[in-house]
Coordinates of C-alpha atoms and ligand atoms in Angstrom, one line a residue:
X1000 CA 129.0 103.4 77.3
X1001 CA 130.6 100.0 77.0
X1002 CA 134.2 98.8 77.1
X1003 CA 136.5 99.6 74.2
X1004 CA 136.7 95.9 73.5
X1005 CA 133.0 95.8 72.7
X1006 CA 133.3 98.8 70.4
X1007 CA 136.1 97.0 68.6
X1008 CA 134.0 93.8 68.5
X1009 CA 131.1 95.7 66.9
X1010 CA 133.4 97.4 64.3
X1011 CA 134.9 94.0 63.5
X1012 CA 131.5 92.5 63.1
X1013 CA 130.5 95.2 60.7
X1014 CA 133.8 94.8 58.8
X1015 CA 133.4 91.0 58.6
X1016 CA 129.8 91.1 57.4
X1017 CA 130.8 93.6 54.7
X1018 CA 133.7 91.3 53.6
X1019 CA 131.6 88.2 53.8
X1020 CA 128.9 89.3 51.5
X1021 CA 129.4 88.9 47.7
X1022 CA 128.2 91.4 45.1
X1023 CA 124.8 89.8 44.6
X1024 CA 123.9 90.0 48.3
X1025 CA 125.1 93.6 48.4
X1026 CA 122.1 94.7 46.4
X1027 CA 119.7 93.5 49.1
X1028 CA 121.6 95.0 52.0
X1029 CA 120.3 98.6 52.1
X1030 CA 116.7 97.3 52.4
X1031 CA 117.7 95.0 55.2
X1032 CA 119.5 97.8 57.1
X1033 CA 116.5 100.1 56.8
X1034 CA 114.0 97.6 58.2
X1035 CA 115.8 96.6 61.4
X1036 CA 114.5 94.5 64.2
X1037 CA 113.0 95.3 67.6
X1038 CA 115.6 95.6 70.3
X1039 CA 115.3 93.0 73.1
X1040 CA 113.3 94.1 76.2
X1041 CA 116.1 93.0 78.5
X1042 CA 119.9 93.5 78.3
X1043 CA 120.6 89.8 78.8
X1044 CA 120.9 89.3 82.5
X1045 CA 118.9 86.1 82.9
X1046 CA 118.3 86.8 86.7
X1047 CA 116.6 90.1 85.8
X1048 CA 115.3 89.3 82.3
X1049 CA 113.5 92.7 81.8
X1050 CA 116.2 94.9 83.3
X1051 CA 118.0 97.1 80.8
X1052 CA 117.3 96.6 77.1
X1053 CA 119.0 95.2 74.0
X1054 CA 119.9 96.7 70.7
X1055 CA 121.6 100.0 71.8
X1056 CA 124.2 101.4 74.1
X1057 CA 123.6 104.7 76.0
X1058 CA 126.6 107.1 76.1
X1059 CA 124.9 110.1 77.9
X1060 CA 121.8 111.1 79.8
X1061 CA 120.8 114.7 80.1
X1062 CA 118.1 114.9 82.7
X1063 CA 116.1 118.1 83.2
X1064 CA 113.9 117.7 86.2
X1065 CA 111.5 119.8 88.2
X1066 CA 110.5 118.5 91.6
X1067 CA 107.9 119.9 94.0
X1068 CA 108.1 118.2 97.5
X1069 CA 104.6 119.4 98.6
X1070 CA 102.8 117.7 95.7
X1071 CA 105.5 115.1 95.1
X1072 CA 105.2 115.8 91.4
X1073 CA 108.2 115.3 89.2
X1074 CA 108.3 116.8 85.7
X1075 CA 111.1 115.4 83.5
X1076 CA 112.6 115.7 80.1
X1077 CA 115.3 113.1 79.5
X1078 CA 117.5 113.4 76.4
X1079 CA 119.5 110.2 75.9
X1080 CA 122.4 109.8 73.5
X1081 CA 122.9 106.2 72.3
X1082 CA 124.3 104.1 69.5
X1083 CA 122.4 101.4 67.7
X1084 CA 124.1 98.0 68.0
X1085 CA 121.8 96.5 65.4
X1086 CA 119.3 97.7 62.8
X1087 CA 116.5 98.9 65.1
X1088 CA 112.9 99.2 64.1
X1089 CA 112.0 99.9 67.8
X1090 CA 113.7 99.7 71.2
X1091 CA 112.7 99.9 74.8
X1092 CA 113.6 102.1 77.7
X1093 CA 112.9 101.3 81.4
X1094 CA 110.5 103.6 83.1
X1095 CA 108.2 102.9 86.0
X1096 CA 105.0 104.9 86.4
X1097 CA 104.5 108.5 85.1
X1098 CA 102.5 109.8 82.3
X1099 CA 104.7 110.0 79.2
X1100 CA 104.1 113.0 76.9
X1101 CA 106.2 113.5 73.9
X1102 CA 108.8 111.0 72.6
X1103 CA 111.1 112.0 69.8
X1104 CA 114.1 110.3 68.1
X1105 CA 116.7 112.6 66.4
X1106 CA 114.1 115.4 66.7
X1107 CA 111.3 113.5 64.8
X1108 CA 108.2 112.5 66.7
X1109 CA 108.2 108.8 67.6
X1110 CA 105.3 106.6 68.7
X1111 CA 105.4 104.7 71.9
X1112 CA 103.6 102.1 74.0
X1113 CA 103.9 100.9 77.6
X1114 CA 103.8 97.5 79.2
X1115 CA 104.8 97.3 82.9
X1116 CA 108.1 99.2 83.2
X1117 CA 108.9 98.8 79.5
X1118 CA 108.5 101.9 77.4
X1119 CA 108.7 100.8 73.7
X1120 CA 109.7 103.5 71.3
X1121 CA 109.2 103.3 67.5
X1122 CA 111.1 105.9 65.6
X1123 CA 109.6 107.4 62.4
X1124 CA 112.3 105.5 60.5
X1125 CA 114.4 102.5 61.6
X1126 CA 117.9 103.2 62.9
X1127 CA 120.9 101.8 61.1
X1128 CA 123.3 99.6 63.0
X1129 CA 126.2 101.6 64.3
X1130 CA 124.4 104.9 64.1
X1131 CA 124.3 107.5 66.9
X1132 CA 120.9 108.7 67.8
X1133 CA 119.2 110.7 70.5
X1134 CA 115.9 110.0 72.2
X1135 CA 113.9 112.7 74.1
X1136 CA 111.2 111.7 76.5
X1137 CA 109.0 114.1 78.4
X1138 CA 107.2 112.6 81.4
X1139 CA 105.5 113.7 84.6
X1140 CA 103.8 112.3 87.7
X1141 CA 104.4 111.2 91.3
X1142 CA 107.4 108.8 91.5
X1143 CA 106.5 105.4 92.8
X1144 CA 109.5 103.8 94.6
X1145 CA 110.1 100.0 94.2
X1146 CA 108.8 98.0 97.2
X1147 CA 110.9 95.0 97.8
X1148 CA 109.6 92.5 100.3
X1149 CA 112.9 90.6 100.9
X1150 CA 115.8 92.6 102.2
X1151 CA 115.7 96.1 100.7
X1152 CA 112.5 97.7 101.7
X1153 CA 111.8 100.7 99.5
X1154 CA 114.3 102.0 97.0
X1155 CA 114.3 104.4 94.0
X1156 CA 113.1 108.0 94.1
X1157 CA 111.5 108.2 97.6
X1158 CA 109.6 111.4 98.5
X1159 CA 110.5 112.9 101.9
X1160 CA 108.8 115.8 103.7
X1161 CA 111.4 118.3 102.4
X1162 CA 112.4 116.6 99.1
X1163 CA 113.4 113.2 98.1
X1164 CA 115.9 110.4 99.0
X1165 CA 117.2 108.8 95.9
X1166 CA 118.9 105.4 96.2
X1167 CA 118.3 103.0 93.3
X1168 CA 120.2 99.8 93.6
X1169 CA 119.6 97.5 91.9
X1170 CA 116.9 98.7 89.5
X1171 CA 115.3 101.9 90.9
X1172 CA 116.6 104.4 88.4
X1173 CA 113.4 103.7 86.4
X1174 CA 111.4 105.3 89.2
X1175 CA 112.7 108.8 88.1
X1176 CA 114.1 108.7 84.6
X1177 CA 113.8 106.5 81.5
X1178 CA 116.9 104.6 80.5
X1179 CA 118.8 101.4 80.1
X1180 CA 118.5 100.4 83.7
X1181 CA 121.2 97.9 84.2
X1182 CA 124.9 98.3 85.2
X1183 CA 126.1 96.7 82.0
X1184 CA 125.3 100.0 80.2
X1185 CA 127.2 102.9 81.8
X1186 CA 127.0 106.5 80.6
X1187 CA 127.9 110.0 81.6
X1188 CA 125.2 112.3 83.1
X1189 CA 124.1 115.9 83.1
X1190 CA 121.4 116.9 85.6
X1191 CA 119.4 120.1 85.7
X1192 CA 117.2 120.0 88.7
X1193 CA 114.7 122.8 89.7
X1194 CA 113.4 122.7 93.3
X1195 CA 111.7 125.2 95.6
X1196 CA 114.0 128.0 96.9
X1197 CA 115.6 126.9 100.2
X1198 CA 115.9 123.3 99.0
X1199 CA 119.2 121.8 97.7
X1200 CA 119.3 119.2 94.9
X1201 CA 122.3 117.0 95.2
X1202 CA 123.2 114.9 92.1
X1203 CA 126.4 113.1 91.1
X1204 CA 129.7 114.7 90.1
X1205 CA 130.2 118.5 90.3
X1206 CA 128.1 121.6 90.0
X1207 CA 128.7 123.2 86.6
X1208 CA 127.9 126.7 87.8
X1209 CA 126.3 128.5 90.7
X1210 CA 122.7 127.5 91.5
X1211 CA 120.3 130.0 89.9
X1212 CA 117.3 131.3 91.8
X1213 CA 114.4 133.0 90.0
X1214 CA 111.2 133.7 91.8
X1215 CA 110.7 130.9 94.3
X1216 CA 112.6 128.3 92.4
X1217 CA 116.3 127.3 92.3
X1218 CA 118.0 125.3 89.6
X1219 CA 121.1 123.1 90.2
X1220 CA 123.2 121.8 87.4
X1221 CA 125.4 118.9 88.0
X1222 CA 127.7 116.8 85.7
X1223 CA 129.1 113.4 86.2
X1224 CA 131.7 113.2 83.5
X1225 CA 132.8 109.6 84.2
X1226 CA 130.7 106.6 83.1
X1227 CA 128.1 105.7 85.7
X1228 CA 125.7 102.8 86.2
X1229 CA 122.1 104.0 86.3
X1230 CA 121.6 102.7 89.9
X1231 CA 124.3 105.1 91.2
X1232 CA 122.6 108.2 89.9
X1233 CA 120.9 110.4 92.5
X1234 CA 119.0 113.6 92.7
X1235 CA 118.5 113.8 96.4
X1236 CA 116.6 116.9 97.4
X1237 CA 116.0 118.5 100.8
X1238 CA 117.2 121.2 103.2
X1239 CA 120.9 120.6 103.6
X1240 CA 123.9 122.1 105.3
X1241 CA 127.0 121.9 103.2
X1242 CA 130.7 121.8 103.7
X1243 CA 133.0 122.0 100.6
X1244 CA 136.7 121.9 100.0
X1245 CA 139.5 119.6 99.0
X1246 CA 140.8 116.5 100.7
X1247 CA 144.4 116.8 102.0
X1248 CA 145.4 114.8 98.8
X1249 CA 143.7 117.4 96.6
X1250 CA 140.4 115.8 95.6
X1251 CA 137.3 118.1 95.6
X1252 CA 135.0 117.1 98.5
X1253 CA 131.4 117.9 99.5
X1254 CA 129.6 116.8 102.6
X1255 CA 125.9 117.6 103.0
X1256 CA 123.6 116.9 106.0
X1257 CA 120.0 117.3 106.9
X1258 CA 119.8 119.9 109.7
X1259 CA 118.9 117.0 112.1
X1260 CA 122.5 115.9 111.6
X1261 CA 124.3 119.3 111.9
X1262 CA 126.6 117.8 114.5
X1263 CA 127.8 115.2 112.0
X1264 CA 128.7 117.5 109.2
X1265 CA 132.4 118.1 110.0
X1266 CA 133.0 114.5 111.0
X1267 CA 131.4 113.3 107.8
X1268 CA 133.5 115.7 105.7
X1269 CA 136.8 115.0 107.4
X1270 CA 136.4 111.2 107.5
X1271 CA 135.2 111.0 103.9
X1272 CA 138.2 113.1 102.8
X1273 CA 140.7 111.1 104.8
X1274 CA 139.3 107.7 103.7
X1275 CA 139.1 108.7 100.0
X1276 CA 142.8 109.7 100.2
X1277 CA 143.8 106.5 102.0
X1278 CA 141.9 104.3 99.5
X1279 CA 143.8 106.1 96.7
X1280 CA 147.0 104.6 98.2
X1281 CA 145.6 101.1 98.5
X1282 CA 143.3 100.7 95.5
X1283 CA 145.0 103.2 93.0
X1284 CA 144.2 106.7 92.1
X1285 CA 140.6 107.9 92.9
X1286 CA 138.6 107.4 89.7
X1287 CA 136.3 110.4 89.9
X1288 CA 136.5 114.2 90.1
X1289 CA 135.0 114.6 93.6
X1290 CA 134.2 112.7 96.7
X1291 CA 131.9 113.3 99.7
X1292 CA 128.8 112.1 101.4
X1293 CA 125.2 113.0 102.2
X1294 CA 123.2 112.3 105.3
X1295 CA 119.4 112.7 104.8
X1296 CA 116.8 112.4 107.5
X1297 CA 114.9 109.6 105.7
X1298 CA 115.3 106.7 108.0
X1299 CA 116.2 104.0 105.5
X1300 CA 118.8 102.6 107.9
X1301 CA 121.0 101.8 105.0
X1302 CA 123.6 103.6 102.8
X1303 CA 124.2 103.5 99.1
X1304 CA 127.4 104.3 97.3
X1305 CA 126.0 106.8 94.9
X1306 CA 128.8 107.9 92.6
X1307 CA 130.9 110.7 94.2
X1308 CA 128.2 111.1 96.9
X1309 CA 127.4 108.1 99.1
X1310 CA 124.1 108.6 100.7
X1311 CA 123.4 107.7 104.3
X1312 CA 119.8 107.1 105.2
X1313 CA 118.9 108.7 108.5
X1314 CA 121.9 107.8 110.6
X1315 CA 125.3 109.2 111.5
X1316 CA 127.6 106.7 109.7
X1317 CA 130.6 105.2 111.5
X1318 CA 134.0 104.9 110.0
X1319 CA 133.4 101.4 108.9
X1320 CA 130.4 102.3 106.8
X1321 CA 132.1 105.4 105.3
X1322 CA 135.1 103.2 104.4
X1323 CA 132.7 100.7 102.8
X1324 CA 130.8 103.2 100.7
X1325 CA 133.9 105.0 99.5
X1326 CA 135.6 101.6 98.6
X1327 CA 132.6 101.1 96.3
X1328 CA 133.8 104.1 94.3
X1329 CA 136.5 101.7 93.0
X1330 CA 134.6 98.4 93.4
X1331 CA 131.2 98.8 91.9
X1332 CA 131.3 102.3 90.5
X1333 CA 134.5 102.6 88.5
X1334 CA 134.5 98.8 87.9
X1335 CA 130.9 97.7 87.5
X1336 CA 129.5 94.3 87.4
X1337 CA 128.2 93.0 84.0
X1338 CA 125.7 90.7 85.7
X1339 CA 124.0 91.0 89.2
X1340 CA 125.1 87.4 90.1
X1341 CA 128.7 88.8 90.5
X1342 CA 127.6 91.2 93.2
X1343 CA 130.3 89.9 95.6
X1344 CA 132.8 91.9 93.4
X1345 CA 131.1 95.0 94.8
X1346 CA 130.0 93.9 98.3
X1347 CA 132.8 91.5 99.2
X1348 CA 135.4 94.0 98.3
X1349 CA 133.7 96.9 100.1
X1350 CA 133.3 94.7 103.2
X1351 CA 136.9 93.7 103.0
X1352 CA 137.8 97.4 102.8
X1353 CA 136.1 97.8 106.3
X1354 CA 138.5 95.2 107.6
X1355 CA 141.4 97.0 106.0
X1356 CA 140.3 100.3 107.5
X1357 CA 140.3 98.8 111.0
X1358 CA 143.7 97.4 110.3
X1359 CA 145.0 100.7 109.1
X1360 CA 143.6 102.5 112.2
X1361 CA 144.9 99.8 114.6
X1362 CA 141.4 99.0 115.9
X1363 CA 141.4 95.4 114.7
X1364 CA 143.1 93.1 112.2
X1365 CA 141.6 91.6 109.1
X1366 CA 142.6 88.2 110.5
X1367 CA 140.5 88.8 113.6
X1368 CA 137.5 89.9 111.4
X1369 CA 137.9 86.8 109.3
X1370 CA 138.1 84.5 112.3
X1371 CA 135.0 86.0 113.9
X1372 CA 133.0 85.1 110.9
X1373 CA 134.7 81.7 110.4
X1374 CA 133.4 80.6 113.8
X1375 CA 129.8 81.1 112.9
X1376 CA 127.7 78.0 113.2
X1377 CA 127.0 75.7 110.2
X1378 CA 123.4 76.9 109.8
X1379 CA 124.6 80.5 109.3
X1380 CA 123.8 82.0 105.9
X1381 CA 127.5 82.5 105.2
X1382 CA 127.8 78.7 105.0
X1383 CA 124.4 77.9 103.4
X1384 CA 124.6 80.7 100.7
X1385 CA 127.7 80.6 98.5
X1386 CA 128.4 84.2 97.7
X1387 CA 129.8 83.9 94.2
X1388 CA 126.4 83.5 92.7
X1389 CA 124.1 86.2 94.2
X1390 CA 120.5 85.0 93.9
X1391 CA 118.0 87.4 92.4
X1392 CA 115.5 86.7 95.2
X1393 CA 118.0 87.5 97.9
X1394 CA 120.6 89.6 96.1
X1395 CA 122.0 91.4 99.2
X1396 CA 122.3 88.3 101.4
X1397 CA 124.9 89.0 104.1
X1398 CA 127.0 86.1 102.7
X1399 CA 127.6 88.2 99.5
X1400 CA 129.2 90.8 101.9
X1401 CA 130.9 88.8 104.6
X1402 CA 131.8 85.5 102.9
X1403 CA 132.7 87.6 99.9
X1404 CA 135.2 89.5 102.1
X1405 CA 136.4 86.2 103.6
X1406 CA 137.1 85.0 100.1
X1407 CA 139.5 87.9 99.6
X1408 CA 141.2 87.2 102.9
X1409 CA 141.7 83.6 102.0
X1410 CA 143.1 84.7 98.7
X1411 CA 145.4 87.1 100.4
X1412 CA 146.7 84.2 102.6
X1413 CA 147.3 82.1 99.5
X1414 CA 149.1 84.6 97.4
X1415 CA 150.8 86.8 100.0
X1416 CA 150.4 90.5 100.8
X1417 CA 152.6 91.8 98.1
X1418 CA 150.8 90.0 95.3
X1419 CA 147.4 90.6 96.8
X1420 CA 147.7 94.4 97.0
X1421 CA 149.3 94.5 93.6
X1422 CA 146.3 92.5 92.4
X1423 CA 143.8 95.1 93.8
X1424 CA 145.6 98.0 92.0
X1425 CA 146.0 96.1 88.8
X1426 CA 142.3 95.1 88.9
X1427 CA 141.2 98.7 89.3
X1428 CA 143.5 100.1 86.7
X1429 CA 142.9 97.4 84.0
X1430 CA 139.2 97.8 84.2
X1431 CA 138.8 101.4 85.2
X1432 CA 135.3 102.7 84.2
X1433 CA 134.5 99.3 82.7
X1434 CA 132.4 96.2 83.4
X1435 CA 133.8 93.1 85.0
X1436 CA 133.0 89.5 85.8
X1437 CA 134.2 87.0 88.5
X1438 CA 136.0 85.0 85.8
X1439 CA 138.1 88.0 84.9
X1440 CA 139.1 88.5 88.5
X1441 CA 140.1 84.8 88.9
X1442 CA 142.1 84.9 85.7
X1443 CA 144.0 88.1 86.8
X1444 CA 144.7 86.6 90.3
X1445 CA 146.2 83.5 88.7
X1446 CA 148.2 85.5 86.2
X1447 CA 149.7 87.8 88.9
X1448 CA 150.4 85.1 91.4
X1449 CA 151.4 82.3 89.0
X1450 CA 149.2 80.0 91.1
X1451 CA 146.3 77.8 90.2
X1452 CA 143.5 79.2 92.3
X1453 CA 140.4 77.4 90.8
X1454 CA 139.9 75.3 93.9
X1455 CA 140.2 78.2 96.3
X1456 CA 137.7 80.4 94.4
X1457 CA 135.4 77.4 93.9
X1458 CA 135.2 76.4 97.5
X1459 CA 134.9 80.0 98.8
X1460 CA 132.5 81.4 96.2
X1461 CA 130.5 78.5 94.8
X1462 CA 130.3 75.6 97.3
X1463 CA 128.0 75.5 100.3
X1464 CA 129.6 74.7 103.7
X1465 CA 132.6 76.0 105.6
X1466 CA 135.8 75.7 103.7
X1467 CA 138.8 74.1 105.5
X1468 CA 141.6 76.5 106.5
Ligands
LIG2123 N1 124.9 98.7 98.2 C1 124.4 99.1 99.5 C2 125.6 98.9 100.5 O1 126.6 98.4 100.1 C3 123.2 98.3 99.9 C4 122.0 98.5 99.1 C5 121.5 97.7 98.2 C6 121.1 99.7 99.0 N2 120.4 98.2 97.6 C7 120.1 99.4 98.1 C8 121.1 100.8 99.7 C9 119.1 100.4 97.8 C10 120.1 101.8 99.4 C11 119.1 101.5 98.5 O2 125.5 99.1 101.6
ZN2124 ZN1 128.1 97.9 99.8

């Protein structure tokens, strides 16, 4: 699902091409429409040239999955609803590993081929520009997580002894379902996950009914009704203890912990609820229908802001990390980046949220947090790695987090508290559920403050070295 602007742009393009062609050209048009072109193998992010795909926009994924922890086998049927953005003779989906069985488009068998993680689908007849279509892909096999040698380790669908730990940023969704695996194409999701009785499957959004057990299998149905980037989708499976309810502010909440973390369940639940409510007052109304958190026993040592259900990998998260992952529900999840190079819009904001949380709790000031980093020596990554352009080979460099947060603190100093906090709320409301760029943030900051901020953003985000303060 893309922004309304884009849909308007597509409609305008269709209208203009209709108006532009004279009667003689009109004769040839139906043929041209029926032939179509191959969709690009990437969505257009030059840092990740094969991530996502061109030529269509997904609006909804319906994922029917069966997972058996003992054999690690995943059986999937993905039904994807999309709109063709051009005449399409064929198009790609991203899928890593698995044996693909049947593929159909609008119910008719389609042919397919595979190269690396690109699954190329050729429908029986080309798709017309602007038409809605659905693709069904049946697949099965043992999921192969992505192994990243730089800073992430393993990510994607990671089998654990009792299930699976599913954390996919930046491009691990392809390790468990076929799709348009890039945050520039967001969509709603339905999940139907069948696991052995005794295990719980935790996906995004809310349960649409009671889990159904038949024989030794239980099926969980979840729905995320708000647009979601593929990397935020999860189907974490294991033995879990649950606590459900509502936050004091009235948002549905669910905390789940592996039995190894029983003692953390109430704390995780209460803190997640309190922090979600508090961010609602600072960043604007909570954008989704439920909140919460999941602690699994897989010792990833990291957390991911999975939509509505941040996932903590093998540790009892402190307030700062919970504050961070829940801030992402606004910055990253509701507002998603259009290109990975703008990752500071996620991580810088979520890190700044940690500083704001400490300030709120009276355990530290954001000024003190800023100063502690500002004193770091010249060789520190925060001074050698400008955070405004995240590098594909080192996407999650700590500068993107910490100097990203420092940028916001410098901005706050320049425009004052009142404008700064108004900016945060305007940013989240103007782009709710959409995609954003750094340029748009700079423009909005200048509009609201009436100040020229090019130099501030340029020195903090794009230039190496320690900016003067
Ligand atoms: N976005 C995560 C955070 O803010 C970090 C992260 C990046 C991650 N890629 C991941 C976590 C993959 C789990 C899996 O903390
Ligand atoms: Zn983060």
